[in-house]
Amino acid sequence: MKILVPIKRVIDYNVKVRVKSDGSGVDLANVKMSMNPFDEIAVEEAIRLKEAGVATEVVAVSIGVKQAQETLRTALAMGADRAILVVATDEVHDDIEPLAVAKILKALIAEENPGLVIAGKQAIDNDMNATGQMLSALLGWSQAAFASHLDIQGDHALVTREVDGGLQTIKVKLPTIVTTDLRLNEPRYASLPNIMQAKKKQLDEKTAAEYGVDLTPRLTVIKTTEPAARAAGIKVGSVEELVTKLKEVRAV
Amino acid sequence: MAVLLIGEVTSGTLALDATGKAVTAAKQLGDVTVLCIGASAKGAADEAAKIDGVSKVLVVEDALYGHRLAEPVAALIASMASGYSHILAPSTTDAKNIMPRVAALLDVMILSDVVGVVDADTFERPIYAGNAIQTVKSTDSVRVMTIRTSTFDMAGTGGSALVEVVATRDNPGLSEWIEDKVAASNRPELTSAGVVVSGGRGVGSEADFALIEKLADKLGAAVGASRAAVDSGYAPNDWQVGQTGKVVAPDLYVAVGISGAIQHLAGMKDSKIIVAINKDEEAPIFKIADYGLVGDLFNIVPELTGKL
């Protein structure tokens, strides 16, 4: 079985984002970019399934700017077999919407015929949490979102999902779309020899136009602003003082 | 304009808080119809009918919808979409699972975690872990969205809407429910609690998390945790507060042994009063805390519990 893993190049999760003063967006010029953390978990899970003999090939896919090549090389260095880059924009500030990404992935899946797609549950930039579910809907496949455990058994998968109030286990028919939650696994680091080797692995470049998908955003961004800042607080010297303060403001 | 709001129904019971808050957002957009779906949903529908601002409640009861599997539920909602300008649900894990699927079936975008309604087409939502607020205008014919409940007030309950039973749909047969592992709790539900006490890596062990729980019980609070505490096994993962966990905005949030990483702040920085207890006076949590106390939590927390 072939596994397709969509990955996204996003601002590094440790970077404190800066909102541009003209309200046009978040400043991404000269900011450290990395693979979306949930996608690292997806790549890791796919590689583990290959190591376990369940998967035959792991294909990493990214949609966006040309620089997403670097993100795909990271996935190759972790252990993905080959990569596909779909160039959809030249501008790093253009975030392709989940609906358009899902449509491109659908077209790619028609070519690649994977038995399983593992995606991250959400990208830490747009915080949408939608692409996997949308892709599943467009394909008419089953879905298993927010997975913390994945077990492939013949023509179906048993997936434990993180839900409000606890865990839920469901059985989904293959092919399926799984989206990863944080506790699915601990992603590996790419070793230096593997990083060198990844440079030789196949990376095909395509364009969104080849798939005939309309990228016109359905949601027009009118402005991006900083959230309201909190007023500065105070430090108290003792538990007594803390309790007094909290009683003053009727918080306890 | 007509608005379809998906009621949050778990095991036949309506989550009144989540649904009521989403009604507050929905009321601004038009005439609100609440849809209650489940293996048993009639009781939940009767509850929903009492929420102020709800003009009609539709109920779909069938074993097929028992655990709100995404495929049958999304197919059902999409089949009922015509005639509605907006389809909303509170941002719970159920809704996050189902609503993007509904949107794609209708060939429209999803608006996730809406925190503000500007007008019928224009909405505000947080991006980058809540570090920026984006105002977006939808060009879609139907706006499908999830509502971040922590930013809307609960609607009143004195209404008496009509309840109407609706027919079920076919089972796509793509998935089945196997089991639930529900974390037992007598404490208030985390996302609707008035007070939340959270512990982080600084608590040090699962056993020591009892300190946090004792303080929480004294305050009648829900217990939360940082990702570090959850990953270290000190607390179950449904206690996690943050970008990838739950988003809370209680009247009082007490952060104990939590440094205040961006991802955690995304889940609690809209709390009315934030108290931080940490031994590191440089911890970023002190930048947003209204009251900070620097010191050893193992001395401070028991003393605080005793003095309340």
Coordinates of C-alpha atoms in Angstrom, one line a residue, chain A residues 66-248:
Chain A
K66 CA 8.8 26.9 -4.5
Q67 CA 10.7 27.1 -1.2
A68 CA 8.5 24.3 0.1
Q69 CA 11.1 22.1 -1.6
E70 CA 13.2 22.4 1.6
T71 CA 10.2 21.1 3.7
L72 CA 9.9 18.1 1.3
R73 CA 13.6 17.4 1.6
T74 CA 13.2 17.2 5.3
A75 CA 10.4 14.6 4.8
L76 CA 12.7 12.7 2.5
A77 CA 15.5 12.9 5.0
M78 CA 13.1 11.5 7.7
G79 CA 12.5 8.5 5.4
A80 CA 9.8 9.4 2.7
D81 CA 10.6 7.7 -0.6
R82 CA 9.9 10.5 -3.0
A83 CA 8.2 13.9 -3.0
I84 CA 5.9 16.0 -5.2
L85 CA 5.8 19.8 -5.0
V86 CA 2.8 21.6 -6.5
V87 CA 3.7 25.2 -7.0
A88 CA 0.6 27.3 -6.5
T89 CA 1.9 30.7 -5.8
D90 CA 5.2 32.8 -5.9
E91 CA 4.2 34.8 -2.9
V92 CA 5.0 33.4 0.6
H93 CA 2.2 35.5 2.1
D94 CA -0.5 33.7 -0.1
D95 CA -2.0 31.0 2.0
I96 CA -3.8 28.5 -0.3
E97 CA -7.2 27.7 1.3
P98 CA -7.9 24.2 2.5
L99 CA -10.7 23.7 -0.1
A100 CA -8.3 24.4 -2.9
V101 CA -5.5 22.3 -1.3
A102 CA -8.0 19.5 -1.0
K103 CA -9.0 19.7 -4.6
I104 CA -5.4 19.6 -5.8
L105 CA -4.7 16.6 -3.5
K106 CA -7.8 14.9 -4.9
A107 CA -6.4 15.3 -8.5
L108 CA -3.0 14.0 -7.3
I109 CA -4.6 11.1 -5.6
A110 CA -6.3 10.1 -8.9
E111 CA -2.8 9.8 -10.3
E112 CA -1.0 8.2 -7.4
N113 CA -3.8 5.9 -6.0
P114 CA -2.6 5.7 -2.4
G115 CA -4.4 3.4 0.0
L116 CA -4.0 5.8 2.9
V117 CA -3.5 9.5 3.3
I118 CA -2.0 10.8 6.6
A119 CA -2.2 14.5 7.2
G120 CA -1.7 16.8 10.2
K121 CA -4.8 17.8 12.1
Q122 CA -4.2 21.5 11.6
A123 CA -1.6 23.9 10.3
I124 CA -0.3 26.2 13.0
D125 CA -0.5 29.2 10.7
N126 CA -4.1 29.3 9.6
D127 CA -5.3 27.0 12.4
M128 CA -8.1 25.8 10.1
N129 CA -8.2 22.1 11.0
A130 CA -10.1 21.3 7.7
T131 CA -8.0 20.0 4.8
G132 CA -8.1 16.3 5.8
Q133 CA -11.9 16.3 6.3
M134 CA -12.5 18.3 3.1
L135 CA -10.3 15.9 1.1
S136 CA -12.1 12.9 2.5
A137 CA -15.5 14.5 1.5
L138 CA -14.3 15.3 -2.0
L139 CA -13.1 11.7 -2.5
G140 CA -16.1 10.1 -0.8
W141 CA -13.7 8.3 1.5
S142 CA -13.9 7.6 5.2
Q143 CA -12.1 9.9 7.6
A144 CA -10.4 9.5 11.0
A145 CA -9.5 12.9 12.4
F146 CA -7.3 13.7 15.5
A147 CA -5.7 10.2 15.6
S148 CA -3.7 9.2 18.6
H149 CA -3.4 5.5 17.6
L150 CA -3.5 3.9 14.2
D151 CA -3.8 0.2 13.4
I152 CA -4.1 -1.0 9.8
Q153 CA -6.0 -4.4 9.6
G154 CA -6.6 -5.7 6.1
D155 CA -9.2 -3.6 4.3
H156 CA -9.9 -1.3 7.2
A157 CA -8.1 0.7 10.0
L158 CA -8.8 0.9 13.7
V159 CA -8.2 4.4 14.8
T160 CA -8.3 5.9 18.3
R161 CA -9.3 9.5 18.2
E162 CA -8.8 12.3 20.7
V163 CA -12.2 13.8 21.4
D164 CA -13.7 16.1 24.0
G165 CA -14.0 14.1 27.2
G166 CA -11.7 11.3 26.3
L167 CA -10.8 8.8 23.5
Q168 CA -13.0 7.3 20.8
T169 CA -12.1 4.2 18.7
I170 CA -13.6 3.9 15.3
K171 CA -13.2 1.4 12.4
V172 CA -12.8 3.0 9.0
K173 CA -12.9 1.4 5.5
L174 CA -9.7 1.8 3.4
P175 CA -8.8 3.9 1.6
T176 CA -9.1 6.5 4.2
I177 CA -7.8 9.9 5.4
V178 CA -6.2 10.0 8.9
T179 CA -5.3 13.3 10.5
T180 CA -2.7 13.2 13.3
D181 CA -3.0 14.5 16.8
L182 CA 0.1 15.3 18.9
R183 CA 0.2 12.0 20.8
L184 CA 0.2 9.7 17.8
N185 CA 4.0 9.5 17.9
E186 CA 7.3 11.2 18.6
P187 CA 8.8 12.3 15.2
R188 CA 12.4 11.3 14.5
Y189 CA 15.2 13.7 13.7
A190 CA 16.8 13.4 10.3
S191 CA 20.5 12.3 10.6
L192 CA 23.2 14.0 8.6
P193 CA 23.8 11.0 6.3
N194 CA 20.0 10.8 5.6
I195 CA 19.9 14.6 4.9
M196 CA 22.7 14.1 2.3
Q197 CA 20.9 11.1 0.8
A198 CA 17.6 12.9 0.7
K199 CA 19.2 15.3 -1.9
K200 CA 19.3 12.4 -4.3
K201 CA 15.8 11.3 -3.9
Q202 CA 13.2 12.1 -6.5
L203 CA 11.3 15.4 -6.2
D204 CA 8.8 16.1 -9.0
E205 CA 7.7 19.7 -9.5
K206 CA 4.2 20.4 -10.8
T207 CA 1.9 23.4 -10.9
A208 CA -1.6 23.9 -9.6
A209 CA -2.6 24.9 -13.2
E210 CA -1.8 21.4 -14.4
Y211 CA -4.6 20.1 -12.2
G212 CA -7.1 22.8 -13.3
V213 CA -8.0 23.8 -9.8
D214 CA -9.3 27.3 -9.3
L215 CA -7.3 28.9 -6.5
T216 CA -9.4 32.0 -6.1
P217 CA -9.9 32.5 -2.3
R218 CA -13.4 32.0 -1.1
L219 CA -12.5 34.0 2.0
T220 CA -11.1 37.5 1.2
V221 CA -8.9 38.7 4.0
I222 CA -9.9 42.3 4.8
K223 CA -7.5 42.9 7.5
T224 CA -5.2 41.2 10.1
T225 CA -4.8 42.8 13.5
E226 CA -3.0 42.2 16.7
P227 CA -5.2 40.8 19.5
A228 CA -6.1 43.2 22.3
A229 CA -3.1 43.4 24.7
R230 CA -3.7 42.6 28.4
A231 CA -3.1 45.3 30.9
A232 CA 0.1 44.7 32.9
G233 CA -0.4 42.8 36.1
I234 CA 1.4 42.8 39.4
K235 CA 3.6 40.5 41.4
V236 CA 2.5 39.7 44.9
G237 CA 4.9 38.8 47.7
S238 CA 2.9 36.1 49.5
V239 CA 0.0 33.7 49.4
E240 CA -1.8 36.0 51.9
E241 CA -1.4 39.0 49.6
L242 CA -2.6 36.9 46.6
V243 CA -5.8 35.8 48.5
T244 CA -6.5 39.4 49.6
K245 CA -6.1 40.7 46.0
L246 CA -8.4 37.9 44.7
K247 CA -11.0 38.7 47.3
E248 CA -10.8 42.4 46.5

